[in-house]
Coordinates of C-alpha atoms and ligand atoms in Angstrom, one line a residue:
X1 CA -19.3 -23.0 -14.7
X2 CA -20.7 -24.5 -11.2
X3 CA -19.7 -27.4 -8.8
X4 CA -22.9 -29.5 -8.6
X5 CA -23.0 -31.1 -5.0
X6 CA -25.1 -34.5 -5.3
X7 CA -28.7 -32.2 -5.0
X8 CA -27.5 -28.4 -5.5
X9 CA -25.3 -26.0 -7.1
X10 CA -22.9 -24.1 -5.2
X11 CA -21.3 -21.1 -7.3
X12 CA -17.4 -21.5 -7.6
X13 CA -15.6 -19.3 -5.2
X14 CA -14.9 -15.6 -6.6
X15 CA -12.1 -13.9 -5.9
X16 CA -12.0 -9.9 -6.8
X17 CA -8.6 -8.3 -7.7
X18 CA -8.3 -4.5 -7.7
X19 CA -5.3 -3.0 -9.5
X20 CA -3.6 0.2 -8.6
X21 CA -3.0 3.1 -11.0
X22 CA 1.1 1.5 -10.6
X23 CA -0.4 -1.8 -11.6
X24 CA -1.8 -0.8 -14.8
X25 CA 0.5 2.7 -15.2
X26 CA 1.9 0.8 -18.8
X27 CA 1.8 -1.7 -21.2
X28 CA 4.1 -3.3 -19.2
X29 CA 2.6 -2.9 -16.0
X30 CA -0.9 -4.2 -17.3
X31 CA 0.8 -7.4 -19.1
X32 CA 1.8 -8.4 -15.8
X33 CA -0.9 -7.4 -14.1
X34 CA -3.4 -9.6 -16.4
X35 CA -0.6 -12.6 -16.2
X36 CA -1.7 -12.7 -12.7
X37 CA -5.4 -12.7 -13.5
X38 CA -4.8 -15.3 -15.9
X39 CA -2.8 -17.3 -13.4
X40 CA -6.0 -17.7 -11.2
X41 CA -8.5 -19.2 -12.8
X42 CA -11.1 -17.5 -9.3
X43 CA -10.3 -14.4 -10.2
X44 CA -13.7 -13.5 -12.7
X45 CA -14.0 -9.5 -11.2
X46 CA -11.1 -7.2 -12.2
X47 CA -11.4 -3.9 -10.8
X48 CA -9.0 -1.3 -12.0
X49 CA -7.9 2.7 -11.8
X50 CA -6.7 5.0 -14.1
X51 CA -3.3 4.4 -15.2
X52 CA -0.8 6.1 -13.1
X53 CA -0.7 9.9 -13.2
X54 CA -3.8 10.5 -14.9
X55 CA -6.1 10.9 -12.2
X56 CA -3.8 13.9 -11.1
X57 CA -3.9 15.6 -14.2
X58 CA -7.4 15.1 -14.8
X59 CA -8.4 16.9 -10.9
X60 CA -6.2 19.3 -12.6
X61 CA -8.2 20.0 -15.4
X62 CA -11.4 19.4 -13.3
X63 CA -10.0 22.4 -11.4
X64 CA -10.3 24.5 -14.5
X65 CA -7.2 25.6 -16.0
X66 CA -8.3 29.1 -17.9
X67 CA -5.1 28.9 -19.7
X68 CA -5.5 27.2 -23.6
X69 CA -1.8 26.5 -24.0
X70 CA -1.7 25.1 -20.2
X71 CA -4.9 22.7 -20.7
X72 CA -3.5 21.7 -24.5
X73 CA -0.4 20.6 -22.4
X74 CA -2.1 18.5 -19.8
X75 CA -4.8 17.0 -22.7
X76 CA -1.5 15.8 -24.6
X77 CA -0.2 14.4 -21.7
X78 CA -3.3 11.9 -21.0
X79 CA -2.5 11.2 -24.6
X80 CA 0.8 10.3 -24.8
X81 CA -0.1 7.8 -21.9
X82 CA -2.8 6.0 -23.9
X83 CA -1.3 6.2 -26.9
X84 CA 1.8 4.5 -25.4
X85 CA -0.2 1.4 -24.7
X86 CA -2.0 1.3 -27.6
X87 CA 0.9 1.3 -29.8
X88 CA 1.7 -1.6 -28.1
X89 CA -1.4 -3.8 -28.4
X90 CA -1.3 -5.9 -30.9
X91 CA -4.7 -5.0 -32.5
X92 CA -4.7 -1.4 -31.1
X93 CA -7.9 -1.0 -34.2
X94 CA -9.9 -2.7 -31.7
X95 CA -9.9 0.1 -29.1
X96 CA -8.2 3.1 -30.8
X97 CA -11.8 4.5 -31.4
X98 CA -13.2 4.0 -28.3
X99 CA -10.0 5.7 -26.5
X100 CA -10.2 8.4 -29.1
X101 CA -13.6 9.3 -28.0
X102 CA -13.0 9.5 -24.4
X103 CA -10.4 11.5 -24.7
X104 CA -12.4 14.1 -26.9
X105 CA -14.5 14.2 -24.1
X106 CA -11.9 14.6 -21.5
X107 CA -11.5 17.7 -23.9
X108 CA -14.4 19.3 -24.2
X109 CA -15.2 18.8 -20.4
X110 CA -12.1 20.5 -19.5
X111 CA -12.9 23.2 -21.7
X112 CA -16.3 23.6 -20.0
X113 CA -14.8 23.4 -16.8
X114 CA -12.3 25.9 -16.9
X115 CA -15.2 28.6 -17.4
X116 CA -18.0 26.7 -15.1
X117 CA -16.0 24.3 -12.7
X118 CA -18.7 22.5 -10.6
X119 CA -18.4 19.2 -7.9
X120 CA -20.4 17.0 -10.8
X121 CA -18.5 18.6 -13.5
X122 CA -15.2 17.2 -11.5
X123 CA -16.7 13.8 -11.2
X124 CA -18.1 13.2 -14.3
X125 CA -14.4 14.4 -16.1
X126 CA -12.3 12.6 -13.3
X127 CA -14.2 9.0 -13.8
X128 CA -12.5 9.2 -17.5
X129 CA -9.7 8.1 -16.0
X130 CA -10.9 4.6 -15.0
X131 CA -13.3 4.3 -18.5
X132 CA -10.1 4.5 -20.4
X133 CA -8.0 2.1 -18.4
X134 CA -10.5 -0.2 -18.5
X135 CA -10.3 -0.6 -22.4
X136 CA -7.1 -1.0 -21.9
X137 CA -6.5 -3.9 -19.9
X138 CA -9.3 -5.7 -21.3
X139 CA -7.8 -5.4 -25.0
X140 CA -4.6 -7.0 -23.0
X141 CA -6.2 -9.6 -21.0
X142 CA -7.8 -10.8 -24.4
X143 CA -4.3 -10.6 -26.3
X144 CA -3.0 -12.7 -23.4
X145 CA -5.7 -15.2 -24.8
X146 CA -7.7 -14.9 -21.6
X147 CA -11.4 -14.3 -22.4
X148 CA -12.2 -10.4 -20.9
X149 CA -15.1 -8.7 -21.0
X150 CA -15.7 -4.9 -20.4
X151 CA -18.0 -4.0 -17.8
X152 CA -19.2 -0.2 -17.0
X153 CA -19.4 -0.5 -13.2
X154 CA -21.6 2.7 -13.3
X155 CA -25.1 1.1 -13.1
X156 CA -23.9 -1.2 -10.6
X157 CA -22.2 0.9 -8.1
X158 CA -25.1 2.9 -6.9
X159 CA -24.0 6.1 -4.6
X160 CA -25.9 9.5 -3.5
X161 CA -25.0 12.5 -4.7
X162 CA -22.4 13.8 -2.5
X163 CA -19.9 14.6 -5.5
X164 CA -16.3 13.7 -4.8
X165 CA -17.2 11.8 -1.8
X166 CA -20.2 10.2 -2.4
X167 CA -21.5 7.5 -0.1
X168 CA -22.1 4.0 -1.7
X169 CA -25.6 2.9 -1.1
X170 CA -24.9 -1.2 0.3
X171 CA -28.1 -2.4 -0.3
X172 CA -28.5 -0.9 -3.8
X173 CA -25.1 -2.5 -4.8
X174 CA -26.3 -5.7 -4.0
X175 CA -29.6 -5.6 -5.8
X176 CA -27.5 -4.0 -8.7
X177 CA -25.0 -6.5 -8.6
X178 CA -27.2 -9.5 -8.8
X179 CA -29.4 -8.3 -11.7
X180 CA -26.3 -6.7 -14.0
X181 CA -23.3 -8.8 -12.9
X182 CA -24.2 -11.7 -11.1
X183 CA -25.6 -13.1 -14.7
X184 CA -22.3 -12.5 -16.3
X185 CA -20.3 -14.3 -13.8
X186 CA -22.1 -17.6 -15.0
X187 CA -20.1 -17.3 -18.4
X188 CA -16.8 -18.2 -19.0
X189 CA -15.5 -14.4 -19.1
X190 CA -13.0 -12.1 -16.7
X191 CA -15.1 -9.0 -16.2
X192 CA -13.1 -6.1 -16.4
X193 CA -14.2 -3.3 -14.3
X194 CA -13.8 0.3 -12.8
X195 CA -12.7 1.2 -9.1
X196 CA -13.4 4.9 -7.8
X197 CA -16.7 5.5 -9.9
X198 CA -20.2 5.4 -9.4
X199 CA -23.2 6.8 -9.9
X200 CA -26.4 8.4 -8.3
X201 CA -29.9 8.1 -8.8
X202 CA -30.3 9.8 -11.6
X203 CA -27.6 8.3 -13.4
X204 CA -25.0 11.3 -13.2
X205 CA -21.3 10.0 -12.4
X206 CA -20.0 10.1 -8.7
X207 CA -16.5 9.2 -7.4
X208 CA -15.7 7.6 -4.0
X209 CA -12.8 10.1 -3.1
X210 CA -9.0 9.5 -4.3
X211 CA -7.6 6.1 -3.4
X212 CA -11.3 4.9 -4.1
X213 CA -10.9 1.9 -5.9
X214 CA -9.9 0.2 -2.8
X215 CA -12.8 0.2 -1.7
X216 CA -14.9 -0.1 -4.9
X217 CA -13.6 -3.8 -5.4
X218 CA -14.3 -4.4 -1.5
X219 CA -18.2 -3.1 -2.5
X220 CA -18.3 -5.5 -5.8
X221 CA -16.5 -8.2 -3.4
X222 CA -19.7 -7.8 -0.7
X223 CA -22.3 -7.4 -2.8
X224 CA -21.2 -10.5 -4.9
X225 CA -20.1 -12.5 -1.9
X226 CA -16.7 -13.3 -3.2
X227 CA -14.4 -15.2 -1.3
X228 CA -11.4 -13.7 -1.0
X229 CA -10.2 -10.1 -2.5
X230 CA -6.9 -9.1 -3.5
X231 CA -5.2 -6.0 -3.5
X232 CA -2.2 -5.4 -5.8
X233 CA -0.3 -2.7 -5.7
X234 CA 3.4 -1.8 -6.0
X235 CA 4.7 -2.8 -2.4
X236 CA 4.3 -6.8 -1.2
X237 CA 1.8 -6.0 1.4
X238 CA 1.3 -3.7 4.5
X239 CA 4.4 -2.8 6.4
X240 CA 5.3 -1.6 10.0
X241 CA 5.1 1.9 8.3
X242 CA 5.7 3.5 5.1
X243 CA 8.3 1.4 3.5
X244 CA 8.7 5.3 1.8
X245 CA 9.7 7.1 4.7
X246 CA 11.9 4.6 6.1
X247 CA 13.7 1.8 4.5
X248 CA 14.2 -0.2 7.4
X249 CA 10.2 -0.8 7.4
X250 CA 9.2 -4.7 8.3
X251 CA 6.6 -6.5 6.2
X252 CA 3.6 -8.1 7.9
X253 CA 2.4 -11.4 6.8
X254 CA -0.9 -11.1 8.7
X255 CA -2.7 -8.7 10.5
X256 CA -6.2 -8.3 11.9
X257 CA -9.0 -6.2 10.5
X258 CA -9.3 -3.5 13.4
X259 CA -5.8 -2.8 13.3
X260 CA -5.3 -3.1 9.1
X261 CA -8.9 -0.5 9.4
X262 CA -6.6 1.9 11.9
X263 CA -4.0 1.7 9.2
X264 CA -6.0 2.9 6.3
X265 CA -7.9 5.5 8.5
X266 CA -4.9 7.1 10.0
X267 CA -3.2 7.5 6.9
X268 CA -1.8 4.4 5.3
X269 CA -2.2 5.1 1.6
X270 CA -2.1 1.5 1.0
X271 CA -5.9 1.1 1.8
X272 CA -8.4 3.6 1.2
X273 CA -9.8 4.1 4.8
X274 CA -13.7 2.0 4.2
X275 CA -11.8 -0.6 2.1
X276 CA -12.1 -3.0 5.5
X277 CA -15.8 -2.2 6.2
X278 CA -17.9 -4.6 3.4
X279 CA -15.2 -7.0 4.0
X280 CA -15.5 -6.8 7.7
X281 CA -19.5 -6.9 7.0
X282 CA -19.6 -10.0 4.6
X283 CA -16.1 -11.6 6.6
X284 CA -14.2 -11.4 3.2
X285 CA -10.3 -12.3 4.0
X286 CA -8.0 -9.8 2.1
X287 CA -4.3 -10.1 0.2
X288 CA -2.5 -7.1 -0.3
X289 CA 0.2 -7.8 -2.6
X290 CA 2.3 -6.2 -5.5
X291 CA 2.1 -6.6 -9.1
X292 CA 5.3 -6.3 -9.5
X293 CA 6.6 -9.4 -7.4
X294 CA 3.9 -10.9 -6.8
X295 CA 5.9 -14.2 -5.8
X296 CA 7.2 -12.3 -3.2
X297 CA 3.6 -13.0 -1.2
X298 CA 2.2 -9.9 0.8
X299 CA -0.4 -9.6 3.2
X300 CA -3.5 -11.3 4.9
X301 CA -6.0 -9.3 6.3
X302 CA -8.6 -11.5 8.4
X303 CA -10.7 -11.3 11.6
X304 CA -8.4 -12.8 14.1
X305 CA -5.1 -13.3 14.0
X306 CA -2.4 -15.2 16.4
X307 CA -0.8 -12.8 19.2
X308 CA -1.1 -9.2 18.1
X309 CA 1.7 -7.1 19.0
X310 CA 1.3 -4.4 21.1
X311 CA 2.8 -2.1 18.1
X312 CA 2.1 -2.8 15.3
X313 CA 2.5 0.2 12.7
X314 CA 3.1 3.7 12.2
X315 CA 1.3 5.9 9.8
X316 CA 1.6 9.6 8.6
X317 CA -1.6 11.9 7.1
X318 CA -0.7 15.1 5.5
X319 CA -2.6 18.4 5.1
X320 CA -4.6 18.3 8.0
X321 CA -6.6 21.5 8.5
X322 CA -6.7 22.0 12.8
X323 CA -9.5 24.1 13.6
X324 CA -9.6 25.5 17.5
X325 CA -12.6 27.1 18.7
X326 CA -11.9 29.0 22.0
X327 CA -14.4 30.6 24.2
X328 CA -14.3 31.9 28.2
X329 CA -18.6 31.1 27.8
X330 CA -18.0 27.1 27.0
X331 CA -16.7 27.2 30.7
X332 CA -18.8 24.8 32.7
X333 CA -21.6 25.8 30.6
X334 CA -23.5 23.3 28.5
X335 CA -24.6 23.8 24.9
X336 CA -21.5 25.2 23.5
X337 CA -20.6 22.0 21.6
X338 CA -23.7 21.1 20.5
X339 CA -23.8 24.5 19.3
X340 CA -20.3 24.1 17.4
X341 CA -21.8 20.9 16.1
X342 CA -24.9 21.8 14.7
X343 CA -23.2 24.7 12.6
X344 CA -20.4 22.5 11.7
X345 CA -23.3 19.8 10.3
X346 CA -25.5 22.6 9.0
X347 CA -22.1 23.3 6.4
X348 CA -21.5 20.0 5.8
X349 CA -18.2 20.0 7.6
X350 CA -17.2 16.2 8.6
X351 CA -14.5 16.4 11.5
X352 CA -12.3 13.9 12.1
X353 CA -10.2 14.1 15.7
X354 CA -11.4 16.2 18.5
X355 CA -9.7 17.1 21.9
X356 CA -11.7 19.6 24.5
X357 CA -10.3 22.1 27.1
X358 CA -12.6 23.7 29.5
X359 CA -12.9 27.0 27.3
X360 CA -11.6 25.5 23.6
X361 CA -12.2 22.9 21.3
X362 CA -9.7 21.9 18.8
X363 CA -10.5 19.8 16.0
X364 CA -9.2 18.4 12.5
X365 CA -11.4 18.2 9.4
X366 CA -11.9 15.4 7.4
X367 CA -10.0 15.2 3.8
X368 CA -10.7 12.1 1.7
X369 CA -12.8 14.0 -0.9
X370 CA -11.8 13.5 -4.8
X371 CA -10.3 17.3 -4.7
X372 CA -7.6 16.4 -2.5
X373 CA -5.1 18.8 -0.6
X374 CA -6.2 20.4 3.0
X375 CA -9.3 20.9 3.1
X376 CA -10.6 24.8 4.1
X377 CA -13.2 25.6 6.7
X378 CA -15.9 27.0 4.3
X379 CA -16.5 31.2 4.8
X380 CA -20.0 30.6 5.8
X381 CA -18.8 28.0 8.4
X382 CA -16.0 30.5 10.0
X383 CA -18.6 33.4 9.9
X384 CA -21.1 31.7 11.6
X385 CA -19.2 30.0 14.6
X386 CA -16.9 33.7 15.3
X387 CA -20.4 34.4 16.2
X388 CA -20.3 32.5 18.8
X389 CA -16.2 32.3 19.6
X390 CA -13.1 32.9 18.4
X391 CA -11.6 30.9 15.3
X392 CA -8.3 29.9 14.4
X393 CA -7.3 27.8 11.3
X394 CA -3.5 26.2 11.4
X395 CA -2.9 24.4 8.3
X396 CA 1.1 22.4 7.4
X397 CA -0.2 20.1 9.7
X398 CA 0.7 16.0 9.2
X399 CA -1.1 13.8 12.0
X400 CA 1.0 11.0 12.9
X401 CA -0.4 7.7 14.4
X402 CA 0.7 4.7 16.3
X403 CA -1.5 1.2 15.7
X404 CA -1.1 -1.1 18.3
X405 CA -3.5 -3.5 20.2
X406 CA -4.5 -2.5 23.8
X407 CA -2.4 0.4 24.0
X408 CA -4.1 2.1 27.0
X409 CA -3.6 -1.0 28.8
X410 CA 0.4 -1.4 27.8
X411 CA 2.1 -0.1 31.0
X412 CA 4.3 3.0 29.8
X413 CA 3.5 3.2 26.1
X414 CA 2.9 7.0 26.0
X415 CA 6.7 7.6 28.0
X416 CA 7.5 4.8 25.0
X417 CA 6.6 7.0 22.4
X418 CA 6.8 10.7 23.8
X419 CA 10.1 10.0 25.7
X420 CA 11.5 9.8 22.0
X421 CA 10.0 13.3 21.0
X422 CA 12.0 15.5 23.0
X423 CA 12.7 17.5 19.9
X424 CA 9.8 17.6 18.6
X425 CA 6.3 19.6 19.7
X426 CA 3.8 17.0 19.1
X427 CA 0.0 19.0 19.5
X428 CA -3.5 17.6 19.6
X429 CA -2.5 14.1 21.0
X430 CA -5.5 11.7 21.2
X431 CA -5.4 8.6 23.2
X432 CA -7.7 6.2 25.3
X433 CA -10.5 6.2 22.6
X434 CA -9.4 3.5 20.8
X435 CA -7.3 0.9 22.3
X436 CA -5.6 0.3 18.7
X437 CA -4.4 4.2 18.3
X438 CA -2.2 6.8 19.7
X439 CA -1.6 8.9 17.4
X440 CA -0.9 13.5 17.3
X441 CA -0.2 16.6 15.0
X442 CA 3.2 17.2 14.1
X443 CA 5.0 20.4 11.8
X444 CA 4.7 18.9 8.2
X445 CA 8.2 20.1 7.9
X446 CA 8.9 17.4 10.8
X447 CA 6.4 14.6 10.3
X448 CA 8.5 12.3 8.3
X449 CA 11.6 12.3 10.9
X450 CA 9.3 12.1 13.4
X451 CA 7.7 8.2 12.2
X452 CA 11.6 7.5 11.4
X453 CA 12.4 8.1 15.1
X454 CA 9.4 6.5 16.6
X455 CA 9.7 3.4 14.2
X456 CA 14.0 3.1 15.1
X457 CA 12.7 3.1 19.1
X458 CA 9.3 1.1 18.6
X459 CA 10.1 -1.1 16.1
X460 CA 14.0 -1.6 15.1
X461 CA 15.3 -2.1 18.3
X462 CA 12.6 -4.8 19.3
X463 CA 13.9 -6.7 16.3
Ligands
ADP1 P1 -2.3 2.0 -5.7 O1 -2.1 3.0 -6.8 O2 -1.9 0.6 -6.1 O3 -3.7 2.1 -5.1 P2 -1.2 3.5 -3.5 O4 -0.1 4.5 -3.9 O5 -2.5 4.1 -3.3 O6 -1.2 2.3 -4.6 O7 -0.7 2.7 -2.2 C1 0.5 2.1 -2.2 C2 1.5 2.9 -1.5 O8 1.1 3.0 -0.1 C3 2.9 2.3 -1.3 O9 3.7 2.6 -2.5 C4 3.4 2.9 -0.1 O10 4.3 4.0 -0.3 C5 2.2 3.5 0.6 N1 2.1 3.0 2.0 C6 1.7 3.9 3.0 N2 1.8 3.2 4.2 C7 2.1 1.9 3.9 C8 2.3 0.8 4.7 N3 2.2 0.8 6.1 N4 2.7 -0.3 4.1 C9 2.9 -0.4 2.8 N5 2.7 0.7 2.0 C10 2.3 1.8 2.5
LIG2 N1 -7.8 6.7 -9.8 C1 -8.2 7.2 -8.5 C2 -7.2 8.0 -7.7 O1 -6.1 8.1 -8.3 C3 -8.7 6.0 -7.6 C4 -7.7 5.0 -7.2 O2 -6.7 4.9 -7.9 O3 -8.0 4.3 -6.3 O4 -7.4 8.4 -6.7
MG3 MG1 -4.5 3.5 -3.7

């Protein structure tokens, strides 16, 4: 289908929807998810994860569980999940074998993994997560009378071959995208995709890091130049913080893309944190909104919006790793850092926040890899730098983070926020780099009364 415009054809405007592991967790969940696919007849790219749970249990597995009756255990529960929905379809015959398979698969990988585990190994059994889903919901969609088509995003989503994290190559999408998919969006089907895998050059299967699918669809969204993407999940939108942590959380209707990116980065598990960056690239307006209630609206996501608050959110990241680095020889000499750098870089260790004394260094390592938990400072990494000072790793560590919009200009937002912490012993603060962040390291064991505090004196009592 096209609009012809008197001399040319335009392409009809695309929008992507990416699903959550919520969104598609059931039989349930996916009927209603595909009722709001078929409700929008722009909505031609589906991207969605594996059904709630299952990623867990297959990092799990991909862990390598030694343990026969303990990986028998796990193996049945992926099972029981995918058989649930299948007994539900109305012609389960027509993906019963395919599911079967995977799951056979799932098995023997897992055995192979709990004797060998490797980073591909993880990737490769992990991505099964998304393969079977995808079946799934496209068996629904077609029940629902709604032409779907399955498409394995694999090909498409080219990445290098940083296992677990691996880096999505733009321009390689693109290309991808308008040889493999671009051609099947000139039919009259829904193509049903999967979020959070890829694949390298030579074919073998990648994943972008948990939470990836985010930013999967926001890749397929860029490199198709869709016009809007949608993000449903199983809350209405983004909200003034967690609406987990604190009930009294405020929805936002619409919020800009620096401050929504903030969000995601510092923790907001709404958004995986580069979800914003094609869309930023390619100017792609965003809805976050949840399957569940979806005519409950949710929100927009765009380059400008009217009046940005000076606070605008709170978020909370968990297992942080805090690395500090302290030695009498960094004082006033140079070298040091680029010293602590170059080893850091030489092990592949990504940092994420950074604050400097005149003889220590203190700094947080980055955690989005498909693994998950806090990451460790590798041995070689620790060995190498005690050469050069001494090294101490604090881990039960959450970093806490205040979005706002020119908050080192905002007379008296640090007494705002610290004035309110007299019981607690925030660490690490970081402020003045970005003028849409404040944010600190807080006692895990503390971290969630600590956003409940700051969003009562930030945010309730404005209201
Ligand atoms: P999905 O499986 O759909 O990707 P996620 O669990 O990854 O969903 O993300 C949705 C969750 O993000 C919500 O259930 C909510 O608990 C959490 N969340 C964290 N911060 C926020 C926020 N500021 N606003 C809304 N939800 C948030
Ligand atoms: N299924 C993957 C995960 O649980 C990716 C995603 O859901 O975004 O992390
Ligand atoms: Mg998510």
């Amino acid at each position: 289908m096209s609009f012809v415009n008197t001399n040319f054809t335009v392409p009809p405007p695309i929008t992507v929807a990416k699903f959550g592991g919520t969104s598609v967790a059931d039989h349930a969940a996916m009927s209603r998810s595909a009722t709001i696919i078929k409700d929008n007849p722009a909505a031609k790219v589906v991207l969605i994860s594996a059904c709630s749970g299952v990623t867990n249990l297959l990092v799990e597995l991909a862990n390598g569980i030694a343990d026969n009756e303990q990986r028998s255990q796990r193996l049945q529960q992926l099972r029981t999940i995918h058989q649930s929905i299948i007994d539900q379809l109305t012609h389960p015959e027509a993906v019963a074998a395919e599911i079967d398979q995977l799951l056979t698969d799932v098995e023997a990988l897992a055995k192979q993994t709990a004797s060998a585990p490797s980073v591909q190994l993880t990737d490769q059994l992990v991505a099964h997560g998304e393969l079977l889903s995808t079946f799934l919901f496209t068996q629904i969609l077609n029940e629902m009378g709604a032409k779907a088509t399955r498409f394995d995003i694999r090909p498409v989503m080219r990445t290098d071959s940083q296992f677990g994290k691996a880096v999505p190559d733009v321009d390689a999408i693109r290309q991808l995208a308008s040889e493999q998919l671009q051609p099947l969006l000139q039919s009259d089907q829904i193509i049903v995709s999967q979020g959070f895998i890829g694949s390298d050059e030579t074919g073998q299967t990648t994943t972008l890091g948990r939470g990836g699918s985010d930013y999967s669809a926001a890749l397929v969204a860029e490199a198709i130049s869709a016009e809007i993407l949608e993000i449903w999940t199983d809350v209405p939108g983004m909200y003034s913080t967690d609406p987990r942590i604190t009930a009294n959380a405020m929805p936002i209707q619409e919020i800009s893309f620096s401050e929504a990116s903030e969000m995601a980065n510092f923790g907001a598990k709404i958004l995986h944190p580069s979800t914003l960056l094609p869309a930023i690239r390619q100017q792609i307006p965003v809805f976050i909104g949840s399957s569940k209630a979806p005519e409950q609206g949710g929100t927009w996501i765009r380059q400008h919006v009217a009046q940005p608050p000076k606070f605008r959110a709170l978020a909370l990241r968990c297992n942080q790793t805090l690395v500090t680095l302290t030695s009498l020889n960094m004082f006033h000499a140079y070298g040091f850092l680029s010293e602590v750098f170059r080893i850091l870089g030489e092990h592949k260790v990504s940092v994420d926040l950074i604050t400097t004394s005149e003889v220590s260094v203190s700094l947080t390592l980055d955690q989005t890899n498909t693994g998950g938990g806090a990451p460790s400072l590798p041995a070689a990494a620790t060995e190498a730098l005690s050469k050069l000072c001494r090294v101490e790793v604090e881990q039960d560590l959450c970093l806490v983070a205040l979005i706002g919009n020119k908050l080192g200009e905002a007379p008296g937002a640090a007494t705002q926020v610290f004035g309110k912490l007299d019981n607690y012993s925030p660490r690490m603060i970081c402020f003045g780099a970005s003028p849409h962040n404040l944010c600190f390291l807080v006692k895990t064991s503390e971290s969630r009364e600590v956003v409940k505090t700051l969003h009562a004196a930030l945010f309730e009592a404005a209201k």
